[in-house]
Tab-separated table of C-alpha atoms and ligand atoms in Angstrom:
chain	number	residue	atom	x	y	z
A	1	MET	CA	45.063	-18.907	13.653
A	2	CYS	CA	44.294	-22.259	15.241
A	3	ARG	CA	40.939	-23.884	14.675
A	4	ARG	CA	39.722	-23.456	18.224
A	5	ASN	CA	40.334	-19.708	18.129
A	6	LYS	CA	38.453	-19.440	14.859
A	7	ILE	CA	35.464	-21.202	16.382
A	8	ILE	CA	35.535	-18.958	19.436
A	9	ILE	CA	35.757	-15.829	17.304
A	10	GLY	CA	32.928	-17.183	15.159
A	11	LEU	CA	30.781	-17.805	18.207
A	12	VAL	CA	31.453	-14.372	19.668
A	13	PHE	CA	30.586	-12.851	16.306
A	14	ALA	CA	27.333	-14.824	16.100
A	15	LEU	CA	26.284	-13.994	19.652
A	16	VAL	CA	27.148	-10.318	19.628
A	17	PHE	CA	26.874	-9.207	16.063
A	18	ILE	CA	23.832	-11.043	14.721
A	19	PRO	CA	21.284	-10.054	17.391
A	20	ALA	CA	22.633	-6.497	17.239
A	21	THR	CA	22.100	-6.294	13.478
A	22	LEU	CA	18.660	-7.897	13.669
A	23	PHE	CA	17.611	-5.342	16.232
A	24	ALA	CA	19.185	-2.466	14.338
A	25	ALA	CA	17.723	-3.648	11.042
A	26	HIS	CA	14.248	-2.618	12.109
A	27	ILE	CA	15.312	0.951	12.700
A	28	GLU	CA	18.152	1.410	10.236
A	29	TYR	CA	16.009	0.251	7.341
A	30	PHE	CA	14.236	3.561	7.102
A	31	LYS	CA	17.491	5.485	6.772
A	32	SER	CA	18.104	4.156	3.305
A	33	ILE	CA	15.232	4.461	0.880
A	34	PRO	CA	15.614	1.902	-1.898
A	35	VAL	CA	15.919	3.833	-5.162
A	36	PRO	CA	16.358	2.173	-8.590
A	37	ALA	CA	19.723	2.944	-10.209
A	38	ASP	CA	18.066	4.244	-13.382
A	39	ASN	CA	15.789	6.702	-11.581
A	40	PRO	CA	17.884	8.538	-8.975
A	41	GLN	CA	16.168	11.029	-6.678
A	42	THR	CA	16.901	14.709	-7.398
A	43	PRO	CA	15.100	17.689	-5.835
A	44	GLU	CA	13.991	18.941	-9.282
A	45	LYS	CA	12.577	15.536	-10.240
A	46	ILE	CA	10.719	15.242	-6.956
A	47	GLU	CA	9.215	18.704	-7.463
A	48	LEU	CA	8.167	17.824	-11.030
A	49	GLY	CA	6.604	14.586	-9.771
A	50	LYS	CA	4.725	16.524	-7.127
A	51	GLN	CA	3.260	18.906	-9.734
A	52	LEU	CA	2.175	15.967	-11.883
A	53	PHE	CA	0.672	14.237	-8.828
A	54	PHE	CA	-1.607	17.249	-8.305
A	55	ASP	CA	-2.264	17.980	-11.993
A	56	ARG	CA	-5.802	17.236	-13.202
A	57	ARG	CA	-4.505	17.062	-16.783
A	58	LEU	CA	-3.739	13.441	-15.916
A	59	SER	CA	-7.437	12.538	-16.126
A	60	GLY	CA	-9.520	12.307	-19.276
A	61	ASP	CA	-12.214	14.750	-18.156
A	62	GLY	CA	-9.811	17.000	-16.258
A	63	THR	CA	-11.535	16.511	-12.889
A	64	MET	CA	-9.108	14.186	-11.129
A	65	SER	CA	-5.479	14.179	-10.120
A	66	CYS	CA	-3.699	11.477	-8.127
A	67	ALA	CA	-4.335	13.646	-5.062
A	68	THR	CA	-8.115	13.445	-5.580
A	69	CYS	CA	-8.043	9.855	-4.319
A	70	HIS	CA	-4.707	9.878	-2.460
A	71	VAL	CA	-5.474	12.938	-0.324
A	72	PRO	CA	-2.346	14.224	1.434
A	73	GLU	CA	-4.365	15.383	4.476
A	74	GLN	CA	-5.924	11.899	4.819
A	75	ALA	CA	-2.680	9.923	4.922
A	76	PHE	CA	-2.851	9.711	1.105
A	77	ALA	CA	-6.079	7.673	1.234
A	78	ASP	CA	-9.623	9.064	0.871
A	79	GLY	CA	-11.835	7.791	3.692
A	80	LEU	CA	-14.228	6.055	1.266
A	81	ASP	CA	-14.953	2.330	1.295
A	82	ILE	CA	-14.674	2.102	-2.480
A	83	SER	CA	-12.523	4.605	-4.297
A	84	MET	CA	-13.942	7.257	-6.609
A	85	SER	CA	-14.095	6.461	-10.288
A	86	TYR	CA	-14.358	7.934	-13.755
A	87	PRO	CA	-17.907	9.257	-14.446
A	88	THR	CA	-20.420	6.501	-15.380
A	89	THR	CA	-18.060	3.748	-14.143
A	90	LYS	CA	-17.415	2.252	-10.696
A	91	ASN	CA	-14.193	1.371	-8.963
A	92	TRP	CA	-13.964	-1.949	-7.125
A	93	ARG	CA	-11.318	-1.389	-4.463
A	94	ASN	CA	-10.432	0.814	-1.535
A	95	THR	CA	-7.804	3.557	-1.950
A	96	PRO	CA	-4.658	2.502	-0.073
A	97	THR	CA	-2.302	4.932	1.665
A	98	LEU	CA	0.851	5.953	-0.204
A	99	LEU	CA	2.862	6.557	2.975
A	100	ASN	CA	6.025	4.417	2.910
A	101	VAL	CA	5.321	2.939	-0.555
A	102	ALA	CA	9.054	3.438	-1.178
A	103	PHE	CA	9.580	0.224	0.812
A	104	TYR	CA	6.978	-1.963	-0.915
A	105	LYS	CA	8.028	-5.040	-2.855
A	106	SER	CA	4.953	-4.971	-5.103
A	107	PHE	CA	2.066	-2.612	-5.790
A	108	PHE	CA	-1.730	-2.903	-5.732
A	109	PHE	CA	-3.701	-5.207	-3.459
A	110	ASP	CA	-2.928	-8.063	-5.853
A	111	GLY	CA	0.706	-7.082	-6.477
A	112	ARG	CA	0.268	-6.691	-10.213
A	113	ALA	CA	2.903	-3.943	-10.560
A	114	ALA	CA	6.511	-4.554	-9.598
A	115	THR	CA	7.810	-0.991	-9.250
A	116	LEU	CA	6.438	2.488	-8.605
A	117	GLU	CA	7.562	3.449	-12.111
A	118	GLU	CA	5.495	0.613	-13.565
A	119	GLN	CA	2.527	1.355	-11.292
A	120	ALA	CA	2.171	5.073	-12.036
A	121	LEU	CA	0.483	4.863	-15.448
A	122	PHE	CA	-2.099	2.233	-14.462
A	123	PRO	CA	-4.523	4.681	-12.798
A	124	VAL	CA	-3.953	7.217	-15.577
A	125	MET	CA	-5.014	4.874	-18.366
A	126	SER	CA	-7.486	2.807	-16.340
A	127	ALA	CA	-10.952	3.146	-17.898
A	128	PHE	CA	-12.602	3.319	-14.467
A	129	GLU	CA	-10.089	5.675	-12.799
A	130	MET	CA	-8.512	8.584	-14.701
A	131	ASN	CA	-9.232	7.307	-18.208
A	132	LYS	CA	-6.592	9.391	-19.993
A	133	ASN	CA	-5.217	8.312	-23.319
A	134	LEU	CA	-1.423	8.201	-22.892
A	135	ASP	CA	-0.635	9.605	-26.355
A	136	TYR	CA	-2.880	12.515	-25.555
A	137	LEU	CA	-1.331	12.887	-22.091
A	138	GLU	CA	2.130	13.327	-23.618
A	139	GLU	CA	0.852	16.068	-25.947
A	140	HIS	CA	-1.123	17.676	-23.145
A	141	ILE	CA	1.904	17.933	-20.832
A	142	ARG	CA	4.117	18.946	-23.778
A	143	SER	CA	1.761	21.831	-24.484
A	144	VAL	CA	2.816	23.484	-21.213
A	145	PRO	CA	6.113	25.408	-21.709
A	146	SER	CA	7.247	25.184	-18.086
A	147	TYR	CA	6.784	21.389	-18.116
A	148	VAL	CA	8.824	21.150	-21.321
A	149	ALA	CA	11.596	23.134	-19.646
A	150	ASP	CA	11.383	21.031	-16.468
A	151	PHE	CA	11.563	17.698	-18.340
A	152	LYS	CA	14.597	19.016	-20.226
A	153	LYS	CA	16.274	20.059	-16.978
A	154	VAL	CA	15.404	16.864	-15.074
A	155	PHE	CA	15.758	14.203	-17.794
A	156	GLY	CA	17.753	16.040	-20.445
A	157	GLY	CA	14.991	15.475	-22.981
A	158	ASP	CA	11.376	15.503	-24.084
A	159	VAL	CA	8.166	14.729	-22.199
A	160	THR	CA	7.429	10.999	-22.398
A	161	ARG	CA	5.012	8.753	-20.528
A	162	GLY	CA	7.970	6.855	-19.069
A	163	ARG	CA	9.465	10.039	-17.633
A	164	ILE	CA	6.084	11.132	-16.271
A	165	ALA	CA	5.985	7.810	-14.420
A	166	MET	CA	9.585	8.240	-13.205
A	167	ALA	CA	8.855	11.693	-11.770
A	168	LEU	CA	5.672	10.461	-10.060
A	169	ALA	CA	7.631	7.563	-8.561
A	170	ALA	CA	10.394	9.873	-7.299
A	171	PHE	CA	7.833	12.086	-5.567
A	172	GLN	CA	6.092	9.120	-3.963
A	173	ARG	CA	9.415	7.827	-2.598
A	174	THR	CA	9.556	10.942	-0.411
A	175	LEU	CA	6.304	10.089	1.393
A	176	ILE	CA	7.978	8.509	4.388
A	177	SER	CA	6.242	8.359	7.744
A	178	MET	CA	8.421	6.911	10.475
A	179	ASN	CA	9.232	7.578	14.143
A	180	ALA	CA	6.049	5.948	15.358
A	181	PRO	CA	5.971	5.135	19.090
A	182	ILE	CA	6.752	1.474	18.252
A	183	ASP	CA	10.017	2.578	16.585
A	184	LYS	CA	10.996	4.574	19.659
A	185	TYR	CA	9.998	1.671	21.911
A	186	LEU	CA	12.119	-0.786	19.938
A	187	LYS	CA	15.034	1.637	20.152
A	188	GLY	CA	14.797	1.378	23.943
A	189	ASP	CA	12.410	4.180	24.947
A	190	THR	CA	10.229	2.090	27.253
A	191	LYS	CA	7.859	5.014	27.843
A	192	ALA	CA	6.996	5.394	24.151
A	193	LEU	CA	4.056	2.985	24.558
A	194	SER	CA	1.376	3.244	27.257
A	195	ALA	CA	0.806	0.229	29.527
A	196	GLU	CA	-2.261	-0.748	27.474
A	197	ALA	CA	-0.449	-0.403	24.162
A	198	LYS	CA	2.396	-2.583	25.516
A	199	LYS	CA	-0.124	-5.282	26.411
A	200	GLY	CA	-1.545	-4.930	22.923
A	201	TYR	CA	1.934	-5.313	21.425
A	202	GLU	CA	2.545	-8.491	23.440
A	203	LEU	CA	-0.781	-9.918	22.229
A	204	PHE	CA	0.037	-8.826	18.669
A	205	LYS	CA	3.240	-10.896	18.838
A	206	GLY	CA	1.756	-13.679	20.963
A	207	LYS	CA	-1.757	-14.954	21.471
A	208	ALA	CA	-3.304	-13.000	18.569
A	209	ARG	CA	-0.628	-14.138	16.086
A	210	CYS	CA	-0.836	-10.917	14.053
A	211	ILE	CA	2.944	-10.902	13.620
A	212	LYS	CA	2.691	-14.054	11.517
A	213	CYS	CA	1.731	-11.803	8.604
A	214	HIS	CA	2.198	-8.246	9.910
A	215	ASP	CA	5.933	-8.270	10.599
A	216	GLY	CA	9.052	-6.315	9.643
A	217	VAL	CA	9.427	-2.631	9.188
A	218	LEU	CA	6.108	-2.170	7.347
A	219	LEU	CA	4.270	-4.614	9.587
A	220	SER	CA	3.583	-6.571	6.427
A	221	ASP	CA	5.169	-9.759	5.106
A	222	SER	CA	4.517	-8.392	1.578
A	223	ARG	CA	2.815	-11.713	0.810
A	224	PHE	CA	-0.733	-12.577	-0.263
A	225	HIS	CA	-3.348	-14.336	1.882
A	226	ALA	CA	-7.004	-15.162	1.334
A	227	LEU	CA	-8.762	-14.115	4.555
A	228	ASN	CA	-12.066	-14.240	2.619
A	229	VAL	CA	-13.335	-10.909	3.881
A	230	PRO	CA	-17.069	-10.456	3.279
A	231	GLU	CA	-18.292	-9.059	-0.020
A	232	ASN	CA	-19.167	-5.373	-0.035
A	233	PRO	CA	-23.006	-5.371	-0.267
A	234	ALA	CA	-22.817	-2.417	-2.636
A	235	PHE	CA	-21.223	-4.813	-5.137
A	236	VAL	CA	-23.677	-7.640	-5.153
A	237	ASN	CA	-26.019	-6.468	-7.864
A	238	ASP	CA	-24.210	-3.466	-9.234
A	239	PRO	CA	-23.752	-3.862	-12.998
A	240	ASP	CA	-21.036	-1.187	-13.118
A	241	VAL	CA	-18.916	-3.046	-10.554
A	242	LYS	CA	-19.472	-6.289	-12.425
A	243	ALA	CA	-18.244	-4.543	-15.568
A	244	THR	CA	-15.104	-3.328	-13.804
A	245	ARG	CA	-14.221	-6.768	-12.415
A	246	ARG	CA	-14.842	-8.507	-15.694
A	247	PHE	CA	-12.873	-5.872	-17.600
A	248	VAL	CA	-9.800	-6.292	-15.383
A	249	ALA	CA	-10.115	-10.091	-15.500
A	250	LYS	CA	-10.312	-9.963	-19.282
A	251	VAL	CA	-7.192	-7.798	-19.456
A	252	TYR	CA	-5.495	-10.464	-17.318
A	253	HIS	CA	-6.639	-13.255	-19.666
A	254	TYR	CA	-8.940	-14.971	-17.197
A	255	ALA	CA	-10.909	-17.329	-19.444
A	256	ASP	CA	-14.064	-17.294	-17.322
A	257	TYR	CA	-14.196	-13.517	-16.979
A	258	LYS	CA	-17.773	-13.256	-18.278
A	259	LYS	CA	-19.084	-15.207	-15.299
A	260	LEU	CA	-16.893	-13.501	-12.719
A	261	ASN	CA	-18.875	-12.359	-9.705
A	262	GLU	CA	-16.254	-11.611	-7.063
A	263	ASP	CA	-12.824	-10.047	-6.778
A	264	PRO	CA	-10.327	-12.823	-7.654
A	265	GLY	CA	-7.440	-10.947	-6.000
A	266	ARG	CA	-3.939	-12.309	-6.576
A	267	PHE	CA	-5.297	-15.144	-8.741
A	268	LEU	CA	-5.455	-12.819	-11.744
A	269	VAL	CA	-1.685	-12.337	-11.550
A	270	THR	CA	-0.578	-15.922	-10.812
A	271	ASN	CA	-3.420	-18.056	-12.198
A	272	ASN	CA	-2.817	-20.229	-9.145
A	273	LYS	CA	-5.992	-21.531	-7.389
A	274	LYS	CA	-4.540	-20.945	-3.943
A	275	ASP	CA	-4.393	-17.222	-4.710
A	276	TRP	CA	-8.146	-16.927	-5.307
A	277	ARG	CA	-9.292	-13.873	-3.274
A	278	ALA	CA	-5.806	-13.444	-1.801
A	279	PHE	CA	-4.638	-9.890	-1.167
A	280	ARG	CA	-1.315	-8.456	-0.054
A	281	THR	CA	-0.967	-8.036	3.688
A	282	PRO	CA	-1.369	-4.260	4.125
A	283	THR	CA	1.078	-2.185	6.117
A	284	LEU	CA	-0.333	-1.326	9.537
A	285	ARG	CA	1.652	1.906	9.835
A	286	ASN	CA	-0.694	4.898	10.269
A	287	ILE	CA	-3.628	2.483	10.381
A	288	ALA	CA	-5.568	4.875	12.667
A	289	GLN	CA	-5.796	7.303	9.724
A	290	THR	CA	-6.827	5.011	6.874
A	291	ALA	CA	-10.316	3.685	7.638
A	292	PRO	CA	-12.314	2.036	6.132
A	293	TYR	CA	-10.337	-1.197	5.937
A	294	MET	CA	-9.617	-4.129	3.623
A	295	HIS	CA	-9.380	-4.211	-0.180
A	296	ASN	CA	-13.092	-3.434	-0.465
A	297	GLY	CA	-13.428	-1.100	2.523
A	298	ILE	CA	-15.899	-3.490	4.125
A	299	PHE	CA	-14.937	-2.677	7.741
A	300	LYS	CA	-15.497	0.862	8.990
A	301	THR	CA	-13.607	0.488	12.265
A	302	LEU	CA	-10.647	-1.356	13.753
A	303	ASP	CA	-13.096	-3.019	16.170
A	304	GLU	CA	-14.808	-4.672	13.211
A	305	VAL	CA	-11.433	-5.816	11.811
A	306	ILE	CA	-10.338	-7.263	15.160
A	307	ASP	CA	-13.689	-9.048	15.636
A	308	PHE	CA	-13.394	-10.539	12.156
A	309	LEU	CA	-9.894	-11.855	12.933
A	310	ASN	CA	-10.876	-13.047	16.412
A	311	ASN	CA	-13.679	-15.091	14.836
A	312	GLY	CA	-11.192	-16.831	12.553
A	313	GLY	CA	-11.718	-14.743	9.419
A	314	GLY	CA	-14.145	-15.242	6.549
A	315	LYS	CA	-16.043	-18.308	5.400
A	316	GLY	CA	-13.887	-21.104	4.050
A	317	ASN	CA	-10.522	-19.404	4.597
A	318	LYS	CA	-7.544	-21.638	5.291
A	319	VAL	CA	-5.190	-19.168	6.959
A	320	LEU	CA	-6.912	-17.949	10.132
A	321	THR	CA	-8.341	-19.743	13.162
A	322	PRO	CA	-10.420	-18.278	16.035
A	323	LEU	CA	-8.244	-16.518	18.602
A	324	GLY	CA	-10.394	-16.554	21.740
A	325	LEU	CA	-9.489	-12.974	22.694
A	326	THR	CA	-11.389	-11.393	25.596
A	327	SER	CA	-12.949	-7.970	25.115
A	328	GLU	CA	-10.113	-6.476	27.224
A	329	GLU	CA	-7.517	-8.105	24.993
A	330	LYS	CA	-9.215	-6.842	21.853
A	331	LYS	CA	-9.138	-3.351	23.334
A	332	TYR	CA	-5.395	-3.602	24.048
A	333	ILE	CA	-4.672	-4.629	20.470
A	334	LYS	CA	-6.713	-1.727	19.164
A	335	THR	CA	-4.857	0.672	21.478
A	336	PHE	CA	-1.546	-0.653	20.185
A	337	LEU	CA	-2.643	-0.207	16.560
A	338	ILE	CA	-3.851	3.352	17.138
A	339	GLU	CA	-1.223	4.654	19.568
A	340	GLY	CA	1.761	2.623	18.539
A	341	LEU	CA	1.814	2.772	14.773
A	342	THR	CA	1.126	6.389	13.883
A	343	GLY	CA	4.313	7.979	12.529
A	344	ASP	CA	5.489	11.458	11.569
A	345	LYS	CA	2.900	13.527	9.735
A	346	VAL	CA	3.838	14.125	6.108
A	347	LYS	CA	2.909	17.700	5.300
A	348	ILE	CA	2.661	18.614	1.642
A	349	LYS	CA	2.364	22.143	0.369
A	350	HIS	CA	0.087	21.909	-2.644
A	351	PRO	CA	2.109	23.044	-5.677
A	352	ASP	CA	1.048	25.655	-8.205
A	353	ILE	CA	0.013	23.831	-11.358
A	354	PRO	CA	1.436	25.431	-14.505
B	401	HEC	C1	-9.897	7.255	-8.805
B	401	HEC	C2	-9.088	7.148	-7.609
B	401	HEC	C3	-7.595	7.019	-7.794
B	401	HEC	C4	-6.761	7.858	-8.507
B	401	HEC	C5	-7.153	9.093	-9.288
B	401	HEC	C6	-5.427	7.344	-8.328
B	401	HEC	N1	-5.449	6.238	-7.532
B	401	HEC	FE1	-3.830	5.214	-6.893
B	401	HEC	N2	-5.043	3.780	-6.172
B	401	HEC	C7	-6.424	3.819	-6.166
B	401	HEC	C8	-6.944	2.507	-5.820
B	401	HEC	C9	-8.411	2.134	-5.683
B	401	HEC	C10	-5.830	1.669	-5.642
B	401	HEC	C11	-5.851	0.164	-5.334
B	401	HEC	C12	-6.150	-0.544	-6.642
B	401	HEC	C13	-5.854	-2.017	-6.658
B	401	HEC	O1	-5.218	-2.531	-5.746
B	401	HEC	O2	-6.249	-2.683	-7.626
B	401	HEC	C14	-4.640	2.510	-5.857
B	401	HEC	C15	-3.336	2.064	-5.721
B	401	HEC	C16	-2.218	2.867	-5.875
B	401	HEC	C17	-0.864	2.476	-5.557
B	401	HEC	C18	-0.436	1.134	-4.978
B	401	HEC	C19	-0.443	1.189	-3.470
B	401	HEC	C20	-0.319	-0.178	-2.837
B	401	HEC	O3	-0.748	-0.320	-1.679
B	401	HEC	O4	0.180	-1.105	-3.467
B	401	HEC	C21	-0.042	3.528	-5.861
B	401	HEC	C22	1.460	3.607	-5.680
B	401	HEC	C23	-0.898	4.567	-6.412
B	401	HEC	N3	-2.212	4.130	-6.375
B	401	HEC	C24	-0.447	5.768	-6.922
B	401	HEC	C25	-1.254	6.603	-7.699
B	401	HEC	C26	-0.761	7.649	-8.577
B	401	HEC	C27	0.700	7.993	-8.774
B	401	HEC	C28	-1.841	8.235	-9.149
B	401	HEC	C29	-1.885	9.321	-10.195
B	401	HEC	C30	-1.198	9.035	-11.433
B	401	HEC	C31	-3.012	7.550	-8.612
B	401	HEC	N4	-2.618	6.561	-7.764
B	401	HEC	C32	-4.321	7.900	-8.924
B	401	HEC	C33	-7.199	4.922	-6.449
B	401	HEC	C34	-6.745	5.987	-7.206
B	402	HEC	C1	-2.657	-14.865	7.608
B	402	HEC	C2	-2.084	-13.531	7.577
B	402	HEC	C3	-2.665	-12.482	8.495
B	402	HEC	C4	-2.806	-12.536	9.875
B	402	HEC	C5	-2.447	-13.671	10.822
B	402	HEC	C6	-3.350	-11.238	10.263
B	402	HEC	N1	-3.544	-10.453	9.161
B	402	HEC	FE1	-4.236	-8.581	9.139
B	402	HEC	N2	-4.441	-8.670	7.132
B	402	HEC	C7	-3.946	-9.669	6.323
B	402	HEC	C8	-4.397	-9.460	4.959
B	402	HEC	C9	-4.059	-10.314	3.760
B	402	HEC	C10	-5.197	-8.303	4.984
B	402	HEC	C11	-5.945	-7.675	3.782
B	402	HEC	C12	-7.182	-8.501	3.467
B	402	HEC	C13	-8.072	-7.932	2.394
B	402	HEC	O1	-7.967	-6.768	2.024
B	402	HEC	O2	-8.922	-8.698	1.905
B	402	HEC	C14	-5.179	-7.817	6.366
B	402	HEC	C15	-5.802	-6.659	6.799
B	402	HEC	C16	-5.665	-6.133	8.072
B	402	HEC	C17	-6.121	-4.818	8.478
B	402	HEC	C18	-6.755	-3.768	7.569
B	402	HEC	C19	-5.651	-2.953	6.930
B	402	HEC	C20	-6.106	-1.969	5.894
B	402	HEC	O3	-5.330	-1.029	5.616
B	402	HEC	O4	-7.191	-2.126	5.328
B	402	HEC	C21	-5.829	-4.678	9.809
B	402	HEC	C22	-6.101	-3.472	10.678
B	402	HEC	C23	-5.199	-5.917	10.233
B	402	HEC	N3	-5.120	-6.769	9.155
B	402	HEC	C24	-4.771	-6.171	11.519
B	402	HEC	C25	-4.430	-7.453	11.955
B	402	HEC	C26	-4.333	-7.815	13.350
B	402	HEC	C27	-4.550	-6.881	14.521
B	402	HEC	C28	-4.032	-9.157	13.379
B	402	HEC	C29	-3.939	-10.053	14.587
B	402	HEC	C30	-5.143	-10.120	15.387
B	402	HEC	C31	-3.935	-9.600	11.983
B	402	HEC	N4	-4.197	-8.528	11.166
B	402	HEC	C32	-3.626	-10.887	11.576
B	402	HEC	C33	-3.188	-10.738	6.741
B	402	HEC	C34	-3.150	-11.179	8.065
């Protein structure tokens, strides 16, 4: 083939194929759930993971399962500003939704777990969440004959903490909520968004600059930014919250943990000053169902979040600037968030616990 033809074919390819794939990427992404090669999805494993997710044996005092905080009927969040905690202790962060976690690149507000398998045992052993000794957990699950049989069937072997985590991860990968109006709109259904929501979407991409961080299929760049959201007043003088922060910081080898008086966010993971109080950009899918907002649940409504952003974020932050949105414009953005981003409902039949 002569050189000129090659260039022409290359150009045609670039013009036709690339925009088509970029457009399709948004929608096609959801069709393939990323699954690690060493933990393939099987119906039996998913069912086992679901039982474990609802089993209160996973907590030290037998009162809490994963579903106590990640409530299926509340988009797998809990509606509280700060999550529940193990008796006599306090939690320090808001319970995030588990919808679409299959697509996350890291887990927790500070990204300290890399996979769902790695994440699953953190809340179980966390002193201020489920507080279950993992050696005891293995014996506890092993004491139930039907679990022993299920682990044998699913994994070909005994109950182990690693396999408990694998089953929990497999179940969570099924919590997919897609087909939101924005997905339909981007596929070409121009009626999927109301006129107000469309205006909100244009502002979201334009004047309000939300897309700078809330982009891609999750409406999150999966990166960490310090917006410096206000402190939750409930934290200021609470010795139990101080204990929780200092405990986590100590576990993460932060030398000054004894003096710690705020949530250091991503800093604990990277030890990099620029990550002080930085948190992962949350997904905005199903945002209408997961109030209150931010890592510490400080904002009860989307209006409060939008006002905070419009004012240029929290004191001393280096990532946001005032937006100058009118009250109409703020309303359009809110309409887009509520109407545009709510996907399929994930209905879960609560399993019988053996
Ligand atoms: C006591 C309440 C509570 C319980 C019980 C609980 N969680 Fe969570 N979960 C939270 C909180 C709070 C966070 C955020 C913590 C953080 O970012 O440091 C979280 C974060 C997560 C995340 C990360 C989500 C994200 O946005 O990155 C996953 C996945 C998760 N939990 C799964 C589970 C599983 C599986 C169980 C049961 C083994 C469980 N949780 C039990 C409160 C709870
Ligand atoms: C510089 C990156 C960045 C920009 C720009 C940005 N956000 Fe965010 N957004 C974040 C981060 C990071 C958080 C979490 C902060 C925290 O928990 O401390 C967040 C939190 C939120 C939340 C709360 C989510 C939840 O589940 O708690 C909403 C809603 C939100 N942003 C909407 C918007 C809108 C609307 C815009 C545009 C007006 C916008 N954001 C612009 C990074 C950004």
